[in-house]
Amino acid sequence: MDGDARINPYLAGNFAPIRSEDDFDLTVKGEIPAAMRGALFRIGPNPQFEPRDPNHHWFGGDGMIHGFYVADGKVGYRNRYVRTPKWELEHEHGRSLFGSFGNPMTTDPLAMGNEGGVANTNIVWHAGKLMALEEGHHPFEVDPKTLDSRGYVRPYGGRVTAHPKLDPKTGEMVWFAYGVGQMPLSAGMSYGVTDKDGKVVRRSDFQAPFACMVHDFMVTENHALFPILPLTASLERAMSGKPAFAWEPEKGSYVGVMRRDADVSTIRWFNTEACYVFHPLNSWEEGDKIFCDVMRYDVAPLFPNADGSPGQKAAARLVRWTFDLAGNSDAIKETPLDDLDGEFPRVDMRVETLKHRHGWYAADPTRSGTVKQSALAHMDFQTGKRQVYELTGGDLTSEPVFVPRSADAPEGDGWLTAVIWRAAENRSDLAIFEAQDIAKGPIAVAEVPRRVPFGFHGNWADLS
């Protein structure tokens, strides 16, 4: 085996970690609108030390936050590690101690019994708190201006996932958790609500049809939907040296539908063929029907089969799932919406849980079947028109994040932000577009003097 074959792809190129924590004033080319004031926070995995597991997975790195602070046509940049208990323990010992996904087979005895949360997947501004989130631990609060770590927000009563939904009408944050219970990698789940003031007012536990990675979920004005898809979880499998999470299509796919004000015992399980969804675009309801626009994969990418053999490359495309609550069938109706491969779909956050007109996502016109996205796309669902801005020269983009022109601007009226890796220069830019005219290219670019590694999610916050 040659040297290149041994390089973990998630530790190479722009997946590779950066270890410095920096503060830069960025050079701006073009003109940032004077009305654009606030901060774009992005987060992703950035291992503090060389991982213990030779099969290290991208999802397992320590969280690092990248803050872009925009005001008066200027941009300041700051990045900091999220100093979780895991980060602190490993920092103390000067080396990696935890196995991937907490696997006890690859965890150092020094770390056994300690929290292994990485806080690397999403970063959310709610009720005056900036919180870093991941799949299986409490939210972790950081200072929005300095990015200094403040610690876990404990009132959540246990683990939560990284994809809450913010209700624009009530101000509530609606969330869920999976793998809940005494045993890791279980089928236990929780449904929770945090009110507009940051108080946790509900946490209810229930059992899913089987244990799996429930990366995200869907919420409408009155309902919550829980996708149970066959990227399964198994402690027994992990303890035998096989993958903790693996693709088992024979399990099929289920989506549980529940009124937000109802008991979890009322969940109705709809079904469809085996597929995977990391991220929905948005969901809403009309009468007795619920509509969910999701990025759907035929098979789960990035993960192996249950026997440990490599999984398939796969790409997602935007489809609409329809749930007929008044019908006699529990089948999910599926309608294709777009034929362009993509990921990280986003809407104007002011219409999350409500019917939307506009959507944006990172796209892959090359159909590579990887998570590397070389374009941005805008969909106008009212006209059916799609705009695409393609990058060149091997450049790749992050998830796009919408910024409204003003608090009361119409849906979709504002700017789109994306962090772009410039392959030839091995550094990154913050690019700003007119949200409904992305094809003409960015109206402004703020240049980072080094690269920002590929990450997961970001959100805009008005810190005034």
GROMACS .gro file of C-alpha atoms in nm:
model
  464
    1MET     CA    1   0.000   0.000   0.000
    2ASP     CA    2   0.147   0.336  -0.097
    3GLY     CA    3   0.144   0.645   0.124
    4ASP     CA    4  -0.143   0.816  -0.058
    5ALA     CA    5  -0.370   0.514  -0.004
    6ARG     CA    6  -0.324   0.543   0.371
    7ILE     CA    7  -0.430   0.909   0.392
    8ASN     CA    8  -0.771   0.950   0.552
    9PRO     CA    9  -0.970   1.174   0.312
   10TYR     CA   10  -1.122   1.361   0.608
   11LEU     CA   11  -0.776   1.464   0.725
   12ALA     CA   12  -0.652   1.584   0.386
   13GLY     CA   13  -0.707   1.881   0.155
   14ASN     CA   14  -0.961   2.129   0.286
   15PHE     CA   15  -1.103   1.865   0.519
   16ALA     CA   16  -0.775   1.877   0.712
   17PRO     CA   17  -0.784   2.066   1.044
   18ILE     CA   18  -0.623   2.400   1.111
   19ARG     CA   19  -0.483   2.431   1.459
   20SER     CA   20  -0.447   2.810   1.498
   21GLU     CA   21  -0.708   3.039   1.653
   22ASP     CA   22  -0.692   3.374   1.477
   23ASP     CA   23  -0.840   3.722   1.449
   24PHE     CA   24  -0.826   3.894   1.111
   25ASP     CA   25  -0.963   4.209   0.952
   26LEU     CA   26  -1.054   4.088   0.604
   27THR     CA   27  -0.985   4.262   0.275
   28VAL     CA   28  -1.317   4.335   0.100
   29LYS     CA   29  -1.354   4.345  -0.276
   30GLY     CA   30  -1.679   4.485  -0.412
   31GLU     CA   31  -1.923   4.658  -0.180
   32ILE     CA   32  -2.099   4.512   0.121
   33PRO     CA   33  -2.443   4.678   0.162
   34ALA     CA   34  -2.451   4.930   0.447
   35ALA     CA   35  -2.770   4.770   0.582
   36MET     CA   36  -2.598   4.435   0.628
   37ARG     CA   37  -2.500   4.421   0.996
   38GLY     CA   38  -2.455   4.110   1.208
   39ALA     CA   39  -2.252   3.792   1.219
   40LEU     CA   40  -2.233   3.474   1.017
   41PHE     CA   41  -2.132   3.186   1.242
   42ARG     CA   42  -2.013   2.863   1.083
   43ILE     CA   43  -1.907   2.543   1.255
   44GLY     CA   44  -1.740   2.218   1.160
   45PRO     CA   45  -1.514   1.932   1.273
   46ASN     CA   46  -1.151   2.018   1.338
   47PRO     CA   47  -0.962   1.748   1.534
   48GLN     CA   48  -0.737   1.900   1.800
   49PHE     CA   49  -0.502   1.599   1.775
   50GLU     CA   50  -0.445   1.313   1.532
   51PRO     CA   51  -0.751   1.084   1.577
   52ARG     CA   52  -0.701   0.743   1.739
   53ASP     CA   53  -0.924   0.560   1.492
   54PRO     CA   54  -0.748   0.484   1.160
   55ASN     CA   55  -1.096   0.496   1.002
   56HIS     CA   56  -1.167   0.838   1.151
   57HIS     CA   57  -1.499   0.976   1.026
   58TRP     CA   58  -1.551   1.339   0.926
   59PHE     CA   59  -1.836   1.371   1.178
   60GLY     CA   60  -1.606   1.295   1.473
   61GLY     CA   61  -1.374   1.599   1.488
   62ASP     CA   62  -1.371   1.864   1.762
   63GLY     CA   63  -1.594   2.161   1.692
   64MET     CA   64  -1.441   2.484   1.566
   65ILE     CA   65  -1.645   2.802   1.518
   66HIS     CA   66  -1.569   3.055   1.244
   67GLY     CA   67  -1.727   3.396   1.301
   68PHE     CA   68  -1.759   3.659   1.028
   69TYR     CA   69  -1.861   3.994   1.181
   70VAL     CA   70  -2.013   4.234   0.928
   71ALA     CA   71  -2.070   4.609   0.988
   72ASP     CA   72  -2.019   4.935   0.800
   73GLY     CA   73  -1.904   4.753   0.487
   74LYS     CA   74  -1.623   4.574   0.673
   75VAL     CA   75  -1.572   4.217   0.790
   76GLY     CA   76  -1.381   4.085   1.091
   77TYR     CA   77  -1.303   3.715   1.127
   78ARG     CA   78  -1.241   3.509   1.440
   79ASN     CA   79  -1.214   3.134   1.493
   80ARG     CA   80  -1.207   2.936   1.817
   81TYR     CA   81  -1.229   2.575   1.929
   82VAL     CA   82  -1.537   2.477   2.128
   83ARG     CA   83  -1.372   2.379   2.454
   84THR     CA   84  -1.591   2.082   2.547
   85PRO     CA   85  -1.498   1.848   2.833
   86LYS     CA   86  -1.354   1.616   2.565
   87TRP     CA   87  -1.141   1.897   2.421
   88GLU     CA   88  -1.020   1.996   2.771
   89LEU     CA   89  -0.929   1.639   2.871
   90GLU     CA   90  -0.737   1.574   2.552
   91HIS     CA   91  -0.572   1.916   2.572
   92GLU     CA   92  -0.454   1.829   2.925
   93HIS     CA   93  -0.298   1.502   2.805
   94GLY     CA   94  -0.172   1.635   2.471
   95ARG     CA   95  -0.324   1.361   2.257
   96SER     CA   96  -0.646   1.210   2.130
   97LEU     CA   97  -0.828   0.989   2.384
   98PHE     CA   98  -1.177   0.920   2.245
   99GLY     CA   99  -1.274   0.674   1.974
  100SER     CA  100  -1.501   0.768   1.685
  101PHE     CA  101  -1.864   0.819   1.795
  102GLY     CA  102  -1.754   0.723   2.148
  103ASN     CA  103  -1.670   0.367   2.041
  104PRO     CA  104  -1.535   0.199   2.357
  105MET     CA  105  -1.321  -0.033   2.144
  106THR     CA  106  -1.106   0.259   2.028
  107THR     CA  107  -1.126   0.480   2.340
  108ASP     CA  108  -0.829   0.520   2.575
  109PRO     CA  109  -0.898   0.398   2.933
  110LEU     CA  110  -0.818   0.753   3.052
  111ALA     CA  111  -1.133   0.875   2.877
  112MET     CA  112  -1.375   0.600   2.984
  113GLY     CA  113  -1.671   0.747   3.171
  114ASN     CA  114  -1.600   1.100   3.047
  115GLU     CA  115  -1.818   1.304   2.814
  116GLY     CA  116  -1.707   1.278   2.451
  117GLY     CA  117  -1.923   1.549   2.293
  118VAL     CA  118  -1.763   1.742   2.007
  119ALA     CA  119  -2.016   2.027   1.950
  120ASN     CA  120  -1.928   2.043   1.580
  121THR     CA  121  -2.244   2.028   1.368
  122ASN     CA  122  -2.463   2.336   1.399
  123ILE     CA  123  -2.455   2.676   1.567
  124VAL     CA  124  -2.781   2.840   1.662
  125TRP     CA  125  -2.876   3.182   1.802
  126HIS     CA  126  -3.186   3.156   2.025
  127ALA     CA  127  -3.312   3.352   2.327
  128GLY     CA  128  -2.989   3.550   2.350
  129LYS     CA  129  -2.765   3.241   2.352
  130LEU     CA  130  -2.523   3.124   2.086
  131MET     CA  131  -2.515   2.745   2.109
  132ALA     CA  132  -2.295   2.487   1.936
  133LEU     CA  133  -2.482   2.161   1.876
  134GLU     CA  134  -2.405   1.804   1.775
  135GLU     CA  135  -2.584   1.472   1.756
  136GLY     CA  136  -2.562   1.342   2.109
  137HIS     CA  137  -2.498   1.596   2.386
  138HIS     CA  138  -2.636   1.908   2.551
  139PRO     CA  139  -2.612   2.237   2.362
  140PHE     CA  140  -2.282   2.414   2.435
  141GLU     CA  141  -2.294   2.792   2.486
  142VAL     CA  142  -2.026   3.027   2.355
  143ASP     CA  143  -1.988   3.403   2.380
  144PRO     CA  144  -2.123   3.551   2.054
  145LYS     CA  145  -1.856   3.822   2.032
  146THR     CA  146  -1.541   3.656   2.164
  147LEU     CA  147  -1.640   3.292   2.089
  148ASP     CA  148  -1.510   3.201   2.436
  149SER     CA  149  -1.657   2.875   2.565
  150ARG     CA  150  -1.920   2.905   2.839
  151GLY     CA  151  -2.012   2.538   2.884
  152TYR     CA  152  -2.303   2.300   2.840
  153VAL     CA  153  -2.659   2.430   2.878
  154ARG     CA  154  -2.781   2.166   3.123
  155PRO     CA  155  -3.158   2.227   3.157
  156TYR     CA  156  -3.219   2.023   2.842
  157GLY     CA  157  -3.219   1.709   3.057
  158GLY     CA  158  -2.991   1.507   2.830
  159ARG     CA  159  -2.871   1.484   2.475
  160VAL     CA  160  -3.028   1.680   2.193
  161THR     CA  161  -2.955   1.671   1.822
  162ALA     CA  162  -2.801   1.940   1.604
  163HIS     CA  163  -3.105   2.041   1.399
  164PRO     CA  164  -3.370   2.229   1.599
  165LYS     CA  165  -3.635   2.434   1.419
  166LEU     CA  166  -3.717   2.791   1.517
  167ASP     CA  167  -4.087   2.879   1.501
  168PRO     CA  168  -4.109   3.233   1.356
  169LYS     CA  169  -4.454   3.291   1.508
  170THR     CA  170  -4.403   3.170   1.866
  171GLY     CA  171  -4.026   3.212   1.899
  172GLU     CA  172  -4.004   2.853   2.025
  173MET     CA  173  -3.714   2.625   1.944
  174VAL     CA  174  -3.847   2.277   1.865
  175TRP     CA  175  -3.595   1.994   1.887
  176PHE     CA  176  -3.545   1.620   1.924
  177ALA     CA  177  -3.288   1.363   2.033
  178TYR     CA  178  -3.207   1.006   1.930
  179GLY     CA  179  -3.010   0.725   2.091
  180VAL     CA  180  -3.184   0.817   2.419
  181GLY     CA  181  -3.169   0.575   2.713
  182GLN     CA  182  -2.928   0.381   2.931
  183MET     CA  183  -2.772   0.194   2.641
  184PRO     CA  184  -2.588   0.383   2.367
  185LEU     CA  185  -2.704   0.345   2.006
  186SER     CA  186  -3.059   0.266   2.120
  187ALA     CA  187  -3.395   0.326   1.950
  188GLY     CA  188  -3.500   0.573   2.221
  189MET     CA  189  -3.593   0.924   2.111
  190SER     CA  190  -3.709   1.251   2.268
  191TYR     CA  191  -3.923   1.541   2.150
  192GLY     CA  192  -3.860   1.878   2.313
  193VAL     CA  193  -3.958   2.244   2.314
  194THR     CA  194  -3.770   2.550   2.442
  195ASP     CA  195  -3.983   2.864   2.475
  196LYS     CA  196  -3.891   3.206   2.332
  197ASP     CA  197  -3.720   3.299   2.661
  198GLY     CA  198  -3.490   2.997   2.655
  199LYS     CA  199  -3.679   2.783   2.907
  200VAL     CA  200  -3.716   2.411   2.830
  201VAL     CA  201  -4.089   2.349   2.865
  202ARG     CA  202  -4.119   1.995   2.729
  203ARG     CA  203  -3.919   1.677   2.686
  204SER     CA  204  -4.108   1.356   2.599
  205ASP     CA  205  -3.949   1.016   2.529
  206PHE     CA  206  -4.064   0.748   2.284
  207GLN     CA  207  -3.932   0.449   2.090
  208ALA     CA  208  -3.854   0.456   1.718
  209PRO     CA  209  -3.922   0.150   1.497
  210PHE     CA  210  -3.546   0.079   1.505
  211ALA     CA  211  -3.222   0.248   1.612
  212CYS     CA  212  -3.069   0.471   1.346
  213MET     CA  213  -2.899   0.803   1.279
  214VAL     CA  214  -3.181   1.059   1.284
  215HIS     CA  215  -2.973   1.348   1.159
  216ASP     CA  216  -3.256   1.600   1.116
  217PHE     CA  217  -3.633   1.623   1.140
  218MET     CA  218  -3.923   1.829   1.008
  219VAL     CA  219  -4.154   2.075   1.182
  220THR     CA  220  -4.463   2.261   1.061
  221GLU     CA  221  -4.683   2.511   1.240
  222ASN     CA  222  -4.872   2.231   1.419
  223HIS     CA  223  -4.679   1.907   1.360
  224ALA     CA  224  -4.341   1.742   1.414
  225LEU     CA  225  -4.214   1.464   1.186
  226PHE     CA  226  -3.944   1.212   1.280
  227PRO     CA  227  -3.765   1.031   0.990
  228ILE     CA  228  -3.647   0.679   1.083
  229LEU     CA  229  -3.433   0.578   0.786
  230PRO     CA  230  -3.213   0.269   0.747
  231LEU     CA  231  -2.876   0.416   0.842
  232THR     CA  232  -2.897   0.191   1.146
  233ALA     CA  233  -2.719   0.204   1.480
  234SER     CA  234  -2.599  -0.104   1.667
  235LEU     CA  235  -2.392  -0.132   1.986
  236GLU     CA  236  -2.356  -0.507   1.933
  237ARG     CA  237  -2.219  -0.444   1.584
  238ALA     CA  238  -1.978  -0.180   1.713
  239MET     CA  239  -1.851  -0.406   1.991
  240SER     CA  240  -1.777  -0.679   1.735
  241GLY     CA  241  -1.549  -0.441   1.544
  242LYS     CA  242  -1.802  -0.357   1.274
  243PRO     CA  243  -1.945  -0.008   1.209
  244ALA     CA  244  -2.162   0.158   1.474
  245PHE     CA  245  -2.369   0.320   1.196
  246ALA     CA  246  -2.431   0.132   0.871
  247TRP     CA  247  -2.667   0.112   0.573
  248GLU     CA  248  -2.937  -0.161   0.604
  249PRO     CA  249  -3.195  -0.091   0.328
  250GLU     CA  250  -3.400  -0.398   0.414
  251LYS     CA  251  -3.528  -0.208   0.721
  252GLY     CA  252  -3.725   0.032   0.499
  253SER     CA  253  -3.805   0.394   0.584
  254TYR     CA  254  -4.056   0.540   0.828
  255VAL     CA  255  -4.162   0.892   0.922
  256GLY     CA  256  -4.353   0.949   1.245
  257VAL     CA  257  -4.606   1.235   1.242
  258MET     CA  258  -4.731   1.397   1.564
  259ARG     CA  259  -4.916   1.714   1.654
  260ARG     CA  260  -4.681   1.940   1.846
  261ASP     CA  261  -4.932   1.972   2.130
  262ALA     CA  262  -5.011   1.597   2.148
  263ASP     CA  263  -4.869   1.308   2.348
  264VAL     CA  264  -4.594   1.102   2.184
  265SER     CA  265  -4.824   0.797   2.204
  266THR     CA  266  -5.024   0.950   1.917
  267ILE     CA  267  -4.738   0.932   1.664
  268ARG     CA  268  -4.858   0.787   1.332
  269TRP     CA  269  -4.591   0.607   1.131
  270PHE     CA  270  -4.592   0.663   0.755
  271ASN     CA  271  -4.360   0.466   0.528
  272THR     CA  272  -4.168   0.472   0.200
  273GLU     CA  273  -3.891   0.274   0.031
  274ALA     CA  274  -3.537   0.272   0.168
  275CYS     CA  275  -3.371   0.612   0.130
  276TYR     CA  276  -3.180   0.866   0.335
  277VAL     CA  277  -3.223   1.235   0.412
  278PHE     CA  278  -2.961   1.436   0.596
  279HIS     CA  279  -3.141   1.770   0.556
  280PRO     CA  280  -3.491   1.891   0.473
  281LEU     CA  281  -3.536   2.230   0.309
  282ASN     CA  282  -3.860   2.317   0.490
  283SER     CA  283  -4.204   2.179   0.581
  284TRP     CA  284  -4.556   2.319   0.605
  285GLU     CA  285  -4.918   2.210   0.620
  286GLU     CA  286  -5.234   2.283   0.426
  287GLY     CA  287  -5.552   2.141   0.577
  288ASP     CA  288  -5.506   1.767   0.633
  289LYS     CA  289  -5.190   1.749   0.425
  290ILE     CA  290  -4.828   1.802   0.528
  291PHE     CA  291  -4.560   1.883   0.272
  292CYS     CA  292  -4.187   1.833   0.329
  293ASP     CA  293  -3.926   1.938   0.075
  294VAL     CA  294  -3.617   1.724   0.143
  295MET     CA  295  -3.281   1.636  -0.012
  296ARG     CA  296  -3.325   1.263  -0.072
  297TYR     CA  297  -3.052   1.000  -0.131
  298ASP     CA  298  -3.122   0.654  -0.271
  299VAL     CA  299  -2.858   0.521  -0.027
  300ALA     CA  300  -2.688   0.685   0.270
  301PRO     CA  301  -2.352   0.829   0.161
  302LEU     CA  302  -2.040   0.852   0.381
  303PHE     CA  303  -2.121   0.530   0.571
  304PRO     CA  304  -2.042   0.158   0.517
  305ASN     CA  305  -2.271  -0.141   0.485
  306ALA     CA  306  -2.357  -0.346   0.794
  307ASP     CA  307  -2.089  -0.606   0.716
  308GLY     CA  308  -1.825  -0.334   0.712
  309SER     CA  309  -1.787  -0.325   0.334
  310PRO     CA  310  -1.763   0.020   0.176
  311GLY     CA  311  -2.086   0.204   0.105
  312GLN     CA  312  -2.183   0.350  -0.230
  313LYS     CA  313  -2.127   0.700  -0.353
  314ALA     CA  314  -2.460   0.876  -0.366
  315ALA     CA  315  -2.610   1.214  -0.445
  316ALA     CA  316  -2.921   1.386  -0.313
  317ARG     CA  317  -3.192   1.560  -0.509
  318LEU     CA  318  -3.478   1.776  -0.395
  319VAL     CA  319  -3.814   1.597  -0.365
  320ARG     CA  320  -4.147   1.675  -0.198
  321TRP     CA  321  -4.297   1.430   0.049
  322THR     CA  322  -4.673   1.454   0.102
  323PHE     CA  323  -4.847   1.309   0.408
  324ASP     CA  324  -5.227   1.280   0.388
  325LEU     CA  325  -5.347   1.280   0.747
  326ALA     CA  326  -5.709   1.224   0.640
  327GLY     CA  327  -5.626   0.933   0.408
  328ASN     CA  328  -5.642   0.562   0.479
  329SER     CA  329  -5.290   0.496   0.350
  330ASP     CA  330  -4.969   0.536   0.549
  331ALA     CA  331  -4.764   0.559   0.228
  332ILE     CA  332  -4.564   0.877   0.165
  333LYS     CA  333  -4.625   1.035  -0.175
  334GLU     CA  334  -4.302   1.154  -0.339
  335THR     CA  335  -4.272   1.417  -0.614
  336PRO     CA  336  -3.938   1.520  -0.774
  337LEU     CA  337  -3.871   1.895  -0.758
  338ASP     CA  338  -3.529   1.931  -0.920
  339ASP     CA  339  -3.276   1.728  -1.120
  340LEU     CA  340  -2.961   1.894  -0.985
  341ASP     CA  341  -2.752   1.710  -0.723
  342GLY     CA  342  -2.725   1.910  -0.403
  343GLU     CA  343  -2.705   1.933  -0.026
  344PHE     CA  344  -2.743   2.181   0.262
  345PRO     CA  345  -3.080   2.326   0.154
  346ARG     CA  346  -3.194   2.646   0.327
  347VAL     CA  347  -3.491   2.884   0.335
  348ASP     CA  348  -3.544   3.232   0.470
  349MET     CA  349  -3.557   3.149   0.843
  350ARG     CA  350  -3.857   3.381   0.884
  351VAL     CA  351  -4.074   3.126   0.699
  352GLU     CA  352  -3.936   2.808   0.855
  353THR     CA  353  -4.234   2.580   0.942
  354LEU     CA  354  -4.452   2.784   0.699
  355LYS     CA  355  -4.504   2.760   0.322
  356HIS     CA  356  -4.202   2.900   0.140
  357ARG     CA  357  -4.145   3.041  -0.207
  358HIS     CA  358  -3.765   3.056  -0.215
  359GLY     CA  359  -3.497   2.800  -0.140
  360TRP     CA  360  -3.119   2.781  -0.179
  361TYR     CA  361  -2.872   2.496  -0.164
  362ALA     CA  362  -2.513   2.395  -0.241
  363ALA     CA  363  -2.506   2.204  -0.569
  364ASP     CA  364  -2.287   1.960  -0.758
  365PRO     CA  365  -2.331   2.004  -1.135
  366THR     CA  366  -2.051   1.750  -1.194
  367ARG     CA  367  -2.262   1.472  -1.038
  368SER     CA  368  -1.957   1.345  -0.848
  369GLY     CA  369  -2.162   1.166  -0.582
  370THR     CA  370  -1.954   1.329  -0.308
  371VAL     CA  371  -2.011   1.599  -0.046
  372LYS     CA  372  -1.797   1.841  -0.248
  373GLN     CA  373  -2.026   2.113  -0.387
  374SER     CA  374  -1.906   2.343  -0.665
  375ALA     CA  375  -2.213   2.560  -0.720
  376LEU     CA  376  -2.495   2.748  -0.549
  377ALA     CA  377  -2.857   2.716  -0.657
  378HIS     CA  378  -3.170   2.924  -0.598
  379MET     CA  379  -3.518   2.783  -0.657
  380ASP     CA  380  -3.829   2.998  -0.696
  381PHE     CA  381  -4.104   2.745  -0.628
  382GLN     CA  382  -4.374   2.986  -0.746
  383THR     CA  383  -4.231   3.033  -1.095
  384GLY     CA  384  -4.037   2.707  -1.113
  385LYS     CA  385  -3.726   2.900  -1.217
  386ARG     CA  386  -3.382   2.784  -1.101
  387GLN     CA  387  -3.067   2.996  -1.096
  388VAL     CA  388  -2.720   2.847  -1.060
  389TYR     CA  389  -2.383   3.009  -0.988
  390GLU     CA  390  -2.101   2.769  -1.078
  391LEU     CA  391  -1.752   2.793  -0.931
  392THR     CA  392  -1.444   2.718  -1.140
  393GLY     CA  393  -1.088   2.599  -1.092
  394GLY     CA  394  -1.176   2.338  -0.831
  395ASP     CA  395  -1.330   2.593  -0.592
  396LEU     CA  396  -1.593   2.453  -0.354
  397THR     CA  397  -1.867   2.610  -0.144
  398SER     CA  398  -2.019   2.571   0.199
  399GLU     CA  399  -2.389   2.569   0.286
  400PRO     CA  400  -2.553   2.898   0.178
  401VAL     CA  401  -2.713   3.112   0.451
  402PHE     CA  402  -2.981   3.374   0.380
  403VAL     CA  403  -2.974   3.721   0.540
  404PRO     CA  404  -3.291   3.935   0.520
  405ARG     CA  405  -3.257   4.292   0.392
  406SER     CA  406  -3.457   4.406   0.695
  407ALA     CA  407  -3.673   4.244   0.961
  408ASP     CA  408  -3.993   4.318   0.767
  409ALA     CA  409  -3.860   4.264   0.412
  410PRO     CA  410  -4.061   4.019   0.197
  411GLU     CA  411  -3.956   3.653   0.203
  412GLY     CA  412  -3.636   3.603   0.007
  413ASP     CA  413  -3.552   3.974  -0.015
  414GLY     CA  414  -3.194   4.001   0.105
  415TRP     CA  415  -2.852   3.849   0.060
  416LEU     CA  416  -2.703   3.503   0.041
  417THR     CA  417  -2.373   3.425   0.214
  418ALA     CA  418  -2.138   3.135   0.147
  419VAL     CA  419  -1.781   3.051   0.248
  420ILE     CA  420  -1.588   2.942  -0.061
  421TRP     CA  421  -1.262   2.749  -0.066
  422ARG     CA  422  -1.029   2.881  -0.337
  423ALA     CA  423  -0.847   2.565  -0.444
  424ALA     CA  424  -0.558   2.726  -0.633
  425GLU     CA  425  -0.473   2.959  -0.343
  426ASN     CA  426  -0.568   2.715  -0.065
  427ARG     CA  427  -0.758   2.982   0.126
  428SER     CA  428  -1.120   3.091   0.168
  429ASP     CA  429  -1.353   3.382   0.095
  430LEU     CA  430  -1.681   3.497   0.241
  431ALA     CA  431  -1.896   3.566  -0.066
  432ILE     CA  432  -2.212   3.779  -0.055
  433PHE     CA  433  -2.478   3.759  -0.327
  434GLU     CA  434  -2.811   3.920  -0.402
  435ALA     CA  435  -3.026   3.630  -0.285
  436GLN     CA  436  -3.261   3.622  -0.585
  437ASP     CA  437  -2.993   3.691  -0.846
  438ILE     CA  438  -2.707   3.463  -0.755
  439ALA     CA  439  -2.622   3.384  -1.119
  440LYS     CA  440  -2.457   3.723  -1.164
  441GLY     CA  441  -2.201   3.631  -0.899
  442PRO     CA  442  -2.109   3.786  -0.564
  443ILE     CA  443  -2.157   4.158  -0.505
  444ALA     CA  444  -1.878   4.146  -0.245
  445VAL     CA  445  -1.604   3.909  -0.134
  446ALA     CA  446  -1.416   3.922   0.199
  447GLU     CA  447  -1.082   3.745   0.169
  448VAL     CA  448  -0.958   3.520   0.450
  449PRO     CA  449  -0.574   3.497   0.445
  450ARG     CA  450  -0.588   3.121   0.505
  451ARG     CA  451  -0.842   2.847   0.450
  452VAL     CA  452  -1.159   2.768   0.644
  453PRO     CA  453  -1.194   2.386   0.650
  454PHE     CA  454  -1.508   2.228   0.512
  455GLY     CA  455  -1.773   2.231   0.782
  456PHE     CA  456  -2.139   2.163   0.828
  457HIS     CA  457  -2.379   2.441   0.916
  458GLY     CA  458  -2.398   2.813   0.973
  459ASN     CA  459  -2.650   3.076   1.077
  460TRP     CA  460  -2.676   3.452   1.069
  461ALA     CA  461  -2.734   3.646   1.391
  462ASP     CA  462  -2.829   4.011   1.441
  463LEU     CA  463  -2.623   4.093   1.749
  464SER     CA  464  -2.745   4.453   1.785
   0.00000   0.00000   0.00000
